[in-house]
Short mmCIF file of C-alpha atoms and ligand atoms in Angstrom, two decimals:
data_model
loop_
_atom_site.label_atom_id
_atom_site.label_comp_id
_atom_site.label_asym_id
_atom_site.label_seq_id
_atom_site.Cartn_x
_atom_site.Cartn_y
_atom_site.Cartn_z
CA UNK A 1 8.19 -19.19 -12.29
CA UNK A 2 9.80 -22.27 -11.17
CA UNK A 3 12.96 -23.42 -10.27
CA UNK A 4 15.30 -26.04 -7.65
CA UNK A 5 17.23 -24.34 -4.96
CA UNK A 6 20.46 -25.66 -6.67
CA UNK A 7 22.68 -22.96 -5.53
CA UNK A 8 26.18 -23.67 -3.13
CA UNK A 9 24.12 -21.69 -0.91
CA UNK A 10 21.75 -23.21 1.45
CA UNK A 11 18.79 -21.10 2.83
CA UNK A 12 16.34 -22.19 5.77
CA UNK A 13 14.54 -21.18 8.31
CA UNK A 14 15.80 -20.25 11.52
CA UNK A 15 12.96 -18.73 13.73
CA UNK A 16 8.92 -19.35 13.33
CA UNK A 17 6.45 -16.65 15.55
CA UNK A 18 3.01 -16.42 15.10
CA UNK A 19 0.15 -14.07 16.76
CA UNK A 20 -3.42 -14.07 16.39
CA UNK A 21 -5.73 -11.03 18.12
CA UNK A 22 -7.39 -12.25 21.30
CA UNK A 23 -10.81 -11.72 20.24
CA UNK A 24 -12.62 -14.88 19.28
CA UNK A 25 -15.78 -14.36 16.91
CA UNK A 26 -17.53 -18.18 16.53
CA UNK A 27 -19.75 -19.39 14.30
CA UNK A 28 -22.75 -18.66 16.71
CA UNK A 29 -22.08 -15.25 16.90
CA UNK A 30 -22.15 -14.50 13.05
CA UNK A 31 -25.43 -16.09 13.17
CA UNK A 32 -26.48 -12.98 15.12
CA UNK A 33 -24.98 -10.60 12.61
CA UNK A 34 -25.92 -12.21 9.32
CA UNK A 35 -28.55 -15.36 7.91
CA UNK A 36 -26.11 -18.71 8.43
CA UNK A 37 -25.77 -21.06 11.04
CA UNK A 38 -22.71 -23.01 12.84
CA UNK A 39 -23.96 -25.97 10.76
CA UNK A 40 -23.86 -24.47 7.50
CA UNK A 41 -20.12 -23.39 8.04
CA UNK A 42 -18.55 -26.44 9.15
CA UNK A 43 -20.35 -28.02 6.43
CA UNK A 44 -19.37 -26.24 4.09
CA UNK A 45 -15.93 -24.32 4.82
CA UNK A 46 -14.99 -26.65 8.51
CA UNK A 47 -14.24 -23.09 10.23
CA UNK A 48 -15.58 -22.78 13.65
CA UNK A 49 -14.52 -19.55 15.02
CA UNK A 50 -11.85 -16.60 13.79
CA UNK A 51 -9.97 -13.92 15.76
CA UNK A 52 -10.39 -10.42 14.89
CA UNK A 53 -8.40 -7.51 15.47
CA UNK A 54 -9.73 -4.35 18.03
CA UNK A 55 -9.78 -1.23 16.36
CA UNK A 56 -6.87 0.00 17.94
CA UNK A 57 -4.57 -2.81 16.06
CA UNK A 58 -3.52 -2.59 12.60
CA UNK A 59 -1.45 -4.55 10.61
CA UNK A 60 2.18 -3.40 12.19
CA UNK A 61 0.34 -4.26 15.81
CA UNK A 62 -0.80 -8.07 15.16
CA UNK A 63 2.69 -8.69 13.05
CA UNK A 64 4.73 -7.41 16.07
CA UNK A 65 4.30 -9.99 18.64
CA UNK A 66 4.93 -13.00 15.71
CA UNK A 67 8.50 -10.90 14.12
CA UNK A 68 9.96 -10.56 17.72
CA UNK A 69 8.94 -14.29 18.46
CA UNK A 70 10.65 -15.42 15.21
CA UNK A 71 13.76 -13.57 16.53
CA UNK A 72 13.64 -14.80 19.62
CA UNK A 73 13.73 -18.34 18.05
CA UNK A 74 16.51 -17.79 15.91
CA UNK A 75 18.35 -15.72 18.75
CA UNK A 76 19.02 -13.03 16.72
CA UNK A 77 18.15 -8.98 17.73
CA UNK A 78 16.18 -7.15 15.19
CA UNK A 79 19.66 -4.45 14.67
CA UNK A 80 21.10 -7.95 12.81
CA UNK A 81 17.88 -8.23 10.26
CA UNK A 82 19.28 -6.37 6.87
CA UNK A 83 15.95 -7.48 5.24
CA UNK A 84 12.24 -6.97 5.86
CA UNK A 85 9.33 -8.20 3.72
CA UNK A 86 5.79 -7.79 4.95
CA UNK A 87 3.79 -10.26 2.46
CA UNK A 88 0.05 -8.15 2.92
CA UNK A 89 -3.06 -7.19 1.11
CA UNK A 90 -4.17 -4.97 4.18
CA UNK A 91 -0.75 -3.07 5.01
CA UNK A 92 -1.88 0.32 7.99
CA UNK A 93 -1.78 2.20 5.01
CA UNK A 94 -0.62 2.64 1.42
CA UNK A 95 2.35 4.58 2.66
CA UNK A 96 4.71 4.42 4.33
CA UNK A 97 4.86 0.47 3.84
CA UNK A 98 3.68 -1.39 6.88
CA UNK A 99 7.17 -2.90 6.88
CA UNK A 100 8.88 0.29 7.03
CA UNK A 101 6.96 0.60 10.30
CA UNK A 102 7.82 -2.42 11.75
CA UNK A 103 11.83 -2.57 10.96
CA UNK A 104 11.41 1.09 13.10
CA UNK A 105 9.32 -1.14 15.78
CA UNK A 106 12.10 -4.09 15.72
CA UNK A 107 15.21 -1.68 15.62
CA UNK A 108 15.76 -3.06 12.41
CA UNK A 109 17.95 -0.17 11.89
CA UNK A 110 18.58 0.54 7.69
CA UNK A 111 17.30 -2.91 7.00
CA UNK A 112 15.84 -2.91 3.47
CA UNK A 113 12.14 -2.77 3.90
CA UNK A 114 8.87 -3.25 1.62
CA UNK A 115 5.71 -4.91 1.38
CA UNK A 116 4.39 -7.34 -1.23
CA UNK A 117 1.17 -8.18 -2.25
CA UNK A 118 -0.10 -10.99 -4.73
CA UNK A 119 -3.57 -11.62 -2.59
CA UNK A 120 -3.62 -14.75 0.27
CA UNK A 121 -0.24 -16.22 -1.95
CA UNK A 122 1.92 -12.65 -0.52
CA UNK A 123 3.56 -14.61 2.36
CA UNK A 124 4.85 -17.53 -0.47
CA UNK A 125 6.07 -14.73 -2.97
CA UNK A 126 7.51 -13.19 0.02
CA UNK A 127 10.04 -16.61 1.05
CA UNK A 128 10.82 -16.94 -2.51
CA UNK A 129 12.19 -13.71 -2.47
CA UNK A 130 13.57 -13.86 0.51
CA UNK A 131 15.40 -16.92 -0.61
CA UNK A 132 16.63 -15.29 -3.36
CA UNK A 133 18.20 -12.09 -1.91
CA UNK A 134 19.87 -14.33 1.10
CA UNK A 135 21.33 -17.19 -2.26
CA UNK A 136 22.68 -14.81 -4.10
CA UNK A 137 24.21 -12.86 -0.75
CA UNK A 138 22.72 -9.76 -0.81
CA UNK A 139 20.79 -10.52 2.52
CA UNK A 140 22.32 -12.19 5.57
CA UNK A 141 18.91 -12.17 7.64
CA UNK A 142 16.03 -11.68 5.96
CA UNK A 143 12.32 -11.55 8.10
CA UNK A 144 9.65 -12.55 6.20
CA UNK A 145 6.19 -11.33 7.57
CA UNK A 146 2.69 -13.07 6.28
CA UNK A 147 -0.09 -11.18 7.79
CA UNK A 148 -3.63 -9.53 6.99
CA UNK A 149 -6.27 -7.87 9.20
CA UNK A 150 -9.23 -8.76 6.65
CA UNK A 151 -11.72 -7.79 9.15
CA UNK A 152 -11.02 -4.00 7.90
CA UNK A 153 -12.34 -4.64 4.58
CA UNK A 154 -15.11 -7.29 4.83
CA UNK A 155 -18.73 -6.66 4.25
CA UNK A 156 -20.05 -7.33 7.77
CA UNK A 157 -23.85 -7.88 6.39
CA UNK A 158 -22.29 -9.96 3.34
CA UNK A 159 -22.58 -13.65 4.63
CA UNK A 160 -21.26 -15.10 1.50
CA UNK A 161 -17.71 -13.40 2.78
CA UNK A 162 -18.17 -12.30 5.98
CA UNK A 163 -17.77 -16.42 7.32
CA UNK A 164 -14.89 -16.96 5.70
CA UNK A 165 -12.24 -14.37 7.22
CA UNK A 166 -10.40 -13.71 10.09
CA UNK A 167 -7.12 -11.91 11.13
CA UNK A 168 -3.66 -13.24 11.83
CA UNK A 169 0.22 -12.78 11.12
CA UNK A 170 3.41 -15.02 11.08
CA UNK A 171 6.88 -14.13 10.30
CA UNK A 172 9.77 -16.18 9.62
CA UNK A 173 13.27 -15.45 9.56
CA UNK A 174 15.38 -16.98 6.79
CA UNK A 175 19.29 -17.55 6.67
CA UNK A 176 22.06 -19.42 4.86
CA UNK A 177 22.84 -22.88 6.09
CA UNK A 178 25.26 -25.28 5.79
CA UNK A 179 23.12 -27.73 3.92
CA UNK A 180 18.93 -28.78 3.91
CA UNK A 181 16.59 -25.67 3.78
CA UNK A 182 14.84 -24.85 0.34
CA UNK A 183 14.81 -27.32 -2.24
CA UNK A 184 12.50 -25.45 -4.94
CA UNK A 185 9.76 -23.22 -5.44
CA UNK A 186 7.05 -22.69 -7.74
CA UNK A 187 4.50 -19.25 -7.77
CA UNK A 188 2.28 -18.06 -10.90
CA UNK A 189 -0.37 -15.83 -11.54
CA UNK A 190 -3.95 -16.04 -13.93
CA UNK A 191 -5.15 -12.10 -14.31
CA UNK A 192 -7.83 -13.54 -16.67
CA UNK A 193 -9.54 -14.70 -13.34
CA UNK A 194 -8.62 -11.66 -10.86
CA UNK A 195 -12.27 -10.64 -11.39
CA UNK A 196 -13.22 -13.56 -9.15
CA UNK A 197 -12.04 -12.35 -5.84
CA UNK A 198 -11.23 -8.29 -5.94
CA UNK A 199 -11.04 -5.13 -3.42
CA UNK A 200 -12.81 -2.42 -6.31
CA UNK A 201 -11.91 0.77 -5.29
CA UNK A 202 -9.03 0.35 -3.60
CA UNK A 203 -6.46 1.86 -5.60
CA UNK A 204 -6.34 4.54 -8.77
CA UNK A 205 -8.90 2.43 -11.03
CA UNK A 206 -11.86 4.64 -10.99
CA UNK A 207 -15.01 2.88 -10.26
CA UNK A 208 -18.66 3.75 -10.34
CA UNK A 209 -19.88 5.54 -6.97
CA UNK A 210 -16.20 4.71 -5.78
CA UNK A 211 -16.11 0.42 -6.03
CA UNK A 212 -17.38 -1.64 -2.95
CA UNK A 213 -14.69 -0.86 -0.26
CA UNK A 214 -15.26 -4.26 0.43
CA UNK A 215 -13.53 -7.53 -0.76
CA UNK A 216 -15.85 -9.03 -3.66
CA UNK A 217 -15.52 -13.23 -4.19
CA UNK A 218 -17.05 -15.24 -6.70
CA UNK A 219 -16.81 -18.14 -4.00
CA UNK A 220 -17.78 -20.88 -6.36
CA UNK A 221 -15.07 -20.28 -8.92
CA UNK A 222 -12.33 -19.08 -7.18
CA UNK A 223 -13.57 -23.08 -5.13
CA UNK A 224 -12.60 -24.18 -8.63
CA UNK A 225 -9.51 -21.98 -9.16
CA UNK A 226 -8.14 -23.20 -5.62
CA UNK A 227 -8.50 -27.27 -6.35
CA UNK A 228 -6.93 -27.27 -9.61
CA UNK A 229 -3.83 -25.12 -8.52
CA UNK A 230 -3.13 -26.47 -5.21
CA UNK A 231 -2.39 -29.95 -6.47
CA UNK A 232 -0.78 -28.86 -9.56
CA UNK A 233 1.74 -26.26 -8.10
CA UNK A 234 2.54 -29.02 -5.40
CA UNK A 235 3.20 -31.30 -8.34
CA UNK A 236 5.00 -28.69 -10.03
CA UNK A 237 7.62 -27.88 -7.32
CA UNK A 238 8.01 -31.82 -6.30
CA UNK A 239 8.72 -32.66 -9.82
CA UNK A 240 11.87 -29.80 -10.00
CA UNK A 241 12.89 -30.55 -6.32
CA UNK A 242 13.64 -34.30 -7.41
CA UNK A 243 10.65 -35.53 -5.18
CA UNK A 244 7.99 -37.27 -4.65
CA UNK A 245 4.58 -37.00 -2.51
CA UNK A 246 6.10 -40.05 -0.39
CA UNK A 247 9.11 -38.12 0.22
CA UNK A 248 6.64 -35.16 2.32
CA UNK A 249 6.41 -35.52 5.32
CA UNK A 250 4.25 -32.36 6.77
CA UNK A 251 1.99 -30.42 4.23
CA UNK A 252 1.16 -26.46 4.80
CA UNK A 253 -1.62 -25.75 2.47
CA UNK A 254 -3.07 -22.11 2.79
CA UNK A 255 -6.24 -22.44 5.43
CA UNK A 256 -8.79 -21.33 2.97
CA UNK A 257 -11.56 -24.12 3.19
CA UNK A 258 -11.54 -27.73 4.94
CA UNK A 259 -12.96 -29.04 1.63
CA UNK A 260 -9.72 -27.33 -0.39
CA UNK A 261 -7.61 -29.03 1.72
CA UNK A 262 -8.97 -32.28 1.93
CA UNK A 263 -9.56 -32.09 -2.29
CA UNK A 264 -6.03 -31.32 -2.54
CA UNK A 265 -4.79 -33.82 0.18
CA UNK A 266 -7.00 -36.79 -1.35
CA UNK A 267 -5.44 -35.88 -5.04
CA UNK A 268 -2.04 -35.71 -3.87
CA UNK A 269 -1.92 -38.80 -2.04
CA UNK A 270 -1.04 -36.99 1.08
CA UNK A 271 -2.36 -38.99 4.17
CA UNK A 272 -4.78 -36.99 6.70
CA UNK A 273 -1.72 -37.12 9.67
CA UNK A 274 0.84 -35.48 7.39
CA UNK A 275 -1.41 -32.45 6.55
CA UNK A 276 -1.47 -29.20 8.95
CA UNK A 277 -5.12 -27.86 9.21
CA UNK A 278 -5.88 -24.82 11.55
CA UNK A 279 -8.64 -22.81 9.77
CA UNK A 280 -11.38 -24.45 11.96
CA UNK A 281 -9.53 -21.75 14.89
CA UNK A 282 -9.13 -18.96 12.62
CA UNK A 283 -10.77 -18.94 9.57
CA UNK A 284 -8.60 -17.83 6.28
CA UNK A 285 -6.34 -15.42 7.49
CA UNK A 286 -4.91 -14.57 3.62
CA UNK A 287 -0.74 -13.93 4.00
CA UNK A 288 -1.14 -14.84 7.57
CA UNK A 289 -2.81 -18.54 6.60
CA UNK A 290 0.57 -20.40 5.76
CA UNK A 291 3.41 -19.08 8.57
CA UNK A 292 0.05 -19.12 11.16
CA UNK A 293 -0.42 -23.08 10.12
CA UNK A 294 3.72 -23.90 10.28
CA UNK A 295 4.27 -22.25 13.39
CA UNK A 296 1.22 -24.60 14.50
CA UNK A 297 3.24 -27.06 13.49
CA UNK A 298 6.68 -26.26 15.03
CA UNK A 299 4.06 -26.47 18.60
CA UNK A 300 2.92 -29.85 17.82
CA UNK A 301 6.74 -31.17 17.15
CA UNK A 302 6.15 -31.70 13.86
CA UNK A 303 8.78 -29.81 12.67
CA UNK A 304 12.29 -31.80 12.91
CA UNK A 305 15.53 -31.55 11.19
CA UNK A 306 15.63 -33.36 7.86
CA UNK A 307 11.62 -33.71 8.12
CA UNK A 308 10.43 -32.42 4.12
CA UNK A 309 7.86 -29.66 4.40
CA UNK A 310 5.53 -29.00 1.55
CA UNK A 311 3.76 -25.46 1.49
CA UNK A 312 1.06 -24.19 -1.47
CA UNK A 313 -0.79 -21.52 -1.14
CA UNK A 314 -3.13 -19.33 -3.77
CA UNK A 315 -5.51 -16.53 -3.81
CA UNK A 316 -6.14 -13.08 -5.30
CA UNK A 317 -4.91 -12.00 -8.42
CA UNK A 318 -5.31 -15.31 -8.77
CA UNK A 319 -2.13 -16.48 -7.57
CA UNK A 320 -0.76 -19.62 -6.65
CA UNK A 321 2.61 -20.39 -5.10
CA UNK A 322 4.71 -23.32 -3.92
CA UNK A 323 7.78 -24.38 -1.46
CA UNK A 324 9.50 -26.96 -0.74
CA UNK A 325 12.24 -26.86 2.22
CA UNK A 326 13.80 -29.84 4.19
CA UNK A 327 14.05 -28.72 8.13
CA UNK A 328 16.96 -27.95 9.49
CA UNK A 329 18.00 -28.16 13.18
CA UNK A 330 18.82 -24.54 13.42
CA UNK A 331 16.18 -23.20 15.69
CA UNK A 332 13.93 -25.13 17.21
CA UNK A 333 11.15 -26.04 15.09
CA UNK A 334 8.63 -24.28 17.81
CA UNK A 335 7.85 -20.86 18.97
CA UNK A 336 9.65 -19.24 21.25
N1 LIG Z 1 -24.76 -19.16 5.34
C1 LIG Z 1 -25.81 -19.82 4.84
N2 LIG Z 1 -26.03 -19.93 3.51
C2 LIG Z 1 -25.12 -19.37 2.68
C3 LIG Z 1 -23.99 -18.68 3.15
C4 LIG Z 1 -23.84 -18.58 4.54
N3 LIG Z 1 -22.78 -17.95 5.09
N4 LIG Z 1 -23.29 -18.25 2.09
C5 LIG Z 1 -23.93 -18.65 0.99
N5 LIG Z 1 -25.05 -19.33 1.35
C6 LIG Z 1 -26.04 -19.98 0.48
C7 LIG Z 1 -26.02 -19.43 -0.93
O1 LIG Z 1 -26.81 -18.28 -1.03
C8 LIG Z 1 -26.57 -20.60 -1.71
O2 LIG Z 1 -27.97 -20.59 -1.59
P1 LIG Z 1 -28.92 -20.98 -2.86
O3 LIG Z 1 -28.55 -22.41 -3.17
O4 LIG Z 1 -30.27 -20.79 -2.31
O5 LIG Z 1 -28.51 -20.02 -3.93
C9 LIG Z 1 -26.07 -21.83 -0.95
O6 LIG Z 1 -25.70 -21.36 0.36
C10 LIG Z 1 -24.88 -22.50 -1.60
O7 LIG Z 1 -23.93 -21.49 -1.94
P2 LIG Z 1 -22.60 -21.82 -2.72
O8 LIG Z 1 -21.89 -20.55 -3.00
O9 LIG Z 1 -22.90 -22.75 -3.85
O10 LIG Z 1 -21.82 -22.67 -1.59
P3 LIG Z 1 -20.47 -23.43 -1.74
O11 LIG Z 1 -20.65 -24.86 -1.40
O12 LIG Z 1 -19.79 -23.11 -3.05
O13 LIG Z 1 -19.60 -22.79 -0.58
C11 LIG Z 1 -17.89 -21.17 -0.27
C12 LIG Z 1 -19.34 -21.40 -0.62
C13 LIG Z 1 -17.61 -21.69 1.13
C14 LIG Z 1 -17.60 -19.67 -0.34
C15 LIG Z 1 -16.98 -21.93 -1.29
O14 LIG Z 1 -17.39 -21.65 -2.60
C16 LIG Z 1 -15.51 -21.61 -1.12
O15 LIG Z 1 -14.88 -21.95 -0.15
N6 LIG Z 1 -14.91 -20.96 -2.15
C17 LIG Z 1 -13.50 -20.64 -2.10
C18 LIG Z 1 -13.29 -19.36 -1.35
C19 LIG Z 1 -11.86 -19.09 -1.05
O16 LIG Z 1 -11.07 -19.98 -0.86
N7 LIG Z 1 -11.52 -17.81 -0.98
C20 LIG Z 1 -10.26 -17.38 -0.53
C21 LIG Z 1 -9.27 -17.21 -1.58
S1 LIG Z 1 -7.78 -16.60 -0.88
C22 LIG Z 1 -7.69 -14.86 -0.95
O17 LIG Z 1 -6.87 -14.31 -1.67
C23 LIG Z 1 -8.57 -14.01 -0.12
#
């Protein structure tokens, strides 16, 4: 799916929040738990340390603090959101949906509510739809909420995985505009390759002795998947968009790997100060990667009006998913 954000009707981002749980897991500490070292991560993934949830906070609890920031931003009170998308593959439960929970949470009173899952690519599904309802007028303010408490379903004696991982949430909230915001997105899926990276048992496919209840990864090829897609769905939603890599000016690739970022980066043409990297803080954080690594960027001031910001993300499913939006001055670029 692919298309330019031609309409009369602008859309753009008017608050950014993020939260990430307070406890820190490093590299050092994993060593403890599983055969690896701090040496073998950076090398090979540049991740340092990750946050991870307690076991009293779920989904609704880490995605909390980052909604109400992204409202605070934009100045609006969660009665005024009419829509609420939590982009997820680790919602509190399979019902009700863990956005359901939080509209109740924000006083999001009636607001149309769901989750959406298409693996660590939810949260760029989630703004494309999100766009959409708010073009065509059906939405006024829609909150958009990336997030994922991994943690829950990792394999804590699998080091291949376990390393990886960590937990996080961001939210955005999306309105119409006058003019800049959205210029074009681009999202697609491969289920030929969903056996790469998969959750077996999780849902009403019956499995042998129940699946793994853990995520499963075929690291090496879903490496593959990840460097092919992330520079052609960039190119993809440039080309539509009527730009060029020259024309970016801060890149948002999903936090998955150091070495996916700077493969895609290096193809691109995208030079090292334009590109947004936090996963050596928190690890991949799936649906929470993307709005975790903007709202890093609002922080920094790298967020102005008319600056072009390119975002790709990909993951489960496999998945893959671009946007393209020129900041506006509504809001302020950093968290509240
Ligand atoms: N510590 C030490 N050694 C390890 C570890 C570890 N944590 N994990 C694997 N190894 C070993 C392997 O056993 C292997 O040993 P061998 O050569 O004796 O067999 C060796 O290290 C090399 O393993 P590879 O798998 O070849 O290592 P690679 O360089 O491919 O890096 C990694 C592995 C980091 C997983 C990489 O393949 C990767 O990043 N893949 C992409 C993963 C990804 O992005 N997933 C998220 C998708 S988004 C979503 O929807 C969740």
């Amino acid at each position: 799916m692919i298309g330019d954000a031609g309409n009369d009707v602008h859309v753009t981002i008017t608050g950014l929040g993020a939260y990430a749980p307070e406890r820190v897991i490093t590299n050092d500490e994993l060593a403890q738990m599983v055969e690896t070292s701090d040496d073998w991560i950076v090398e090979r993934t540049g991740i340092r340390e990750r946050r991870i949830a307690a076991d009293s906070q779920a989904l609704s609890d880490i995605s909390l603090p980052a909604a109400q920031q992204a409202l605070a931003q934009a100045g609006i009170d969660g009665k005024d959101v009419d829509l609420l998308i939590v982009a997820t593959v680790t919602p509190d439960m399979m019902f009700p949906s863990t956005s359901a929970i939080l509209a109740d949470l924000l006083g999001a009173k009636d607001a149309a509510a769901y989750d959406l899952s298409a693996g660590c690519t939810s949260f760029m599904y989630a703004i494309a739809q999100a766009y959409g309802m708010v073009a065509a007028g059906l939405s006024r303010r829609a909150l958009v909420v990336g997030g994922d408490v991994l943690s829950r379903i990792l394999d804590w004696t699998d080091r291949s995985t376990v390393v990886l991982f960590g937990d996080g949430a961001g939210a955005v909230l999306l309105e119409p505009v006058e003019k800049g915001g959205f210029l074009g997105f681009e999202l697609g899926a491969d289920g030929a390759g969903g056996k790469e990276l998969l959750f077996p048992g999780s849902g009403s496919r019956l499995f042998e002795n129940g699946g793994s209840r853990f995520l499963t990864m075929n690291g090496r090829e879903v490496f593959k998947f990840a460097t092919r897609v992330m520079v052609t769905s960039a190119e993809a939603v440039l080309e539509v968009s009527g730009k060029t890599v020259a024309d970016i000016d801060v890149y948002v690739p999903h936090q998955a790997n150091v070495r996916i970022i700077d493969h895609a980066a290096r193809k691109l043409g995208i030079p090292e100060e334009k590109v947004v990297v936090n996963v050596d803080r928190y690890g991949n954080t799936s649906s929470g990667s993307i709005p975790l690594a903007l709202a890093d960027a609002g922080s920094d001031g790298r967020l102005k009006p008319g600056k072009l910001v390119l975002m790709t993300g990909m993951g489960a499913g496999l998945t893959w998913g671009s946007a393209l939006i020129e900041w506006t001055d509504e809001g302020n670029g950093a968290p509240a």
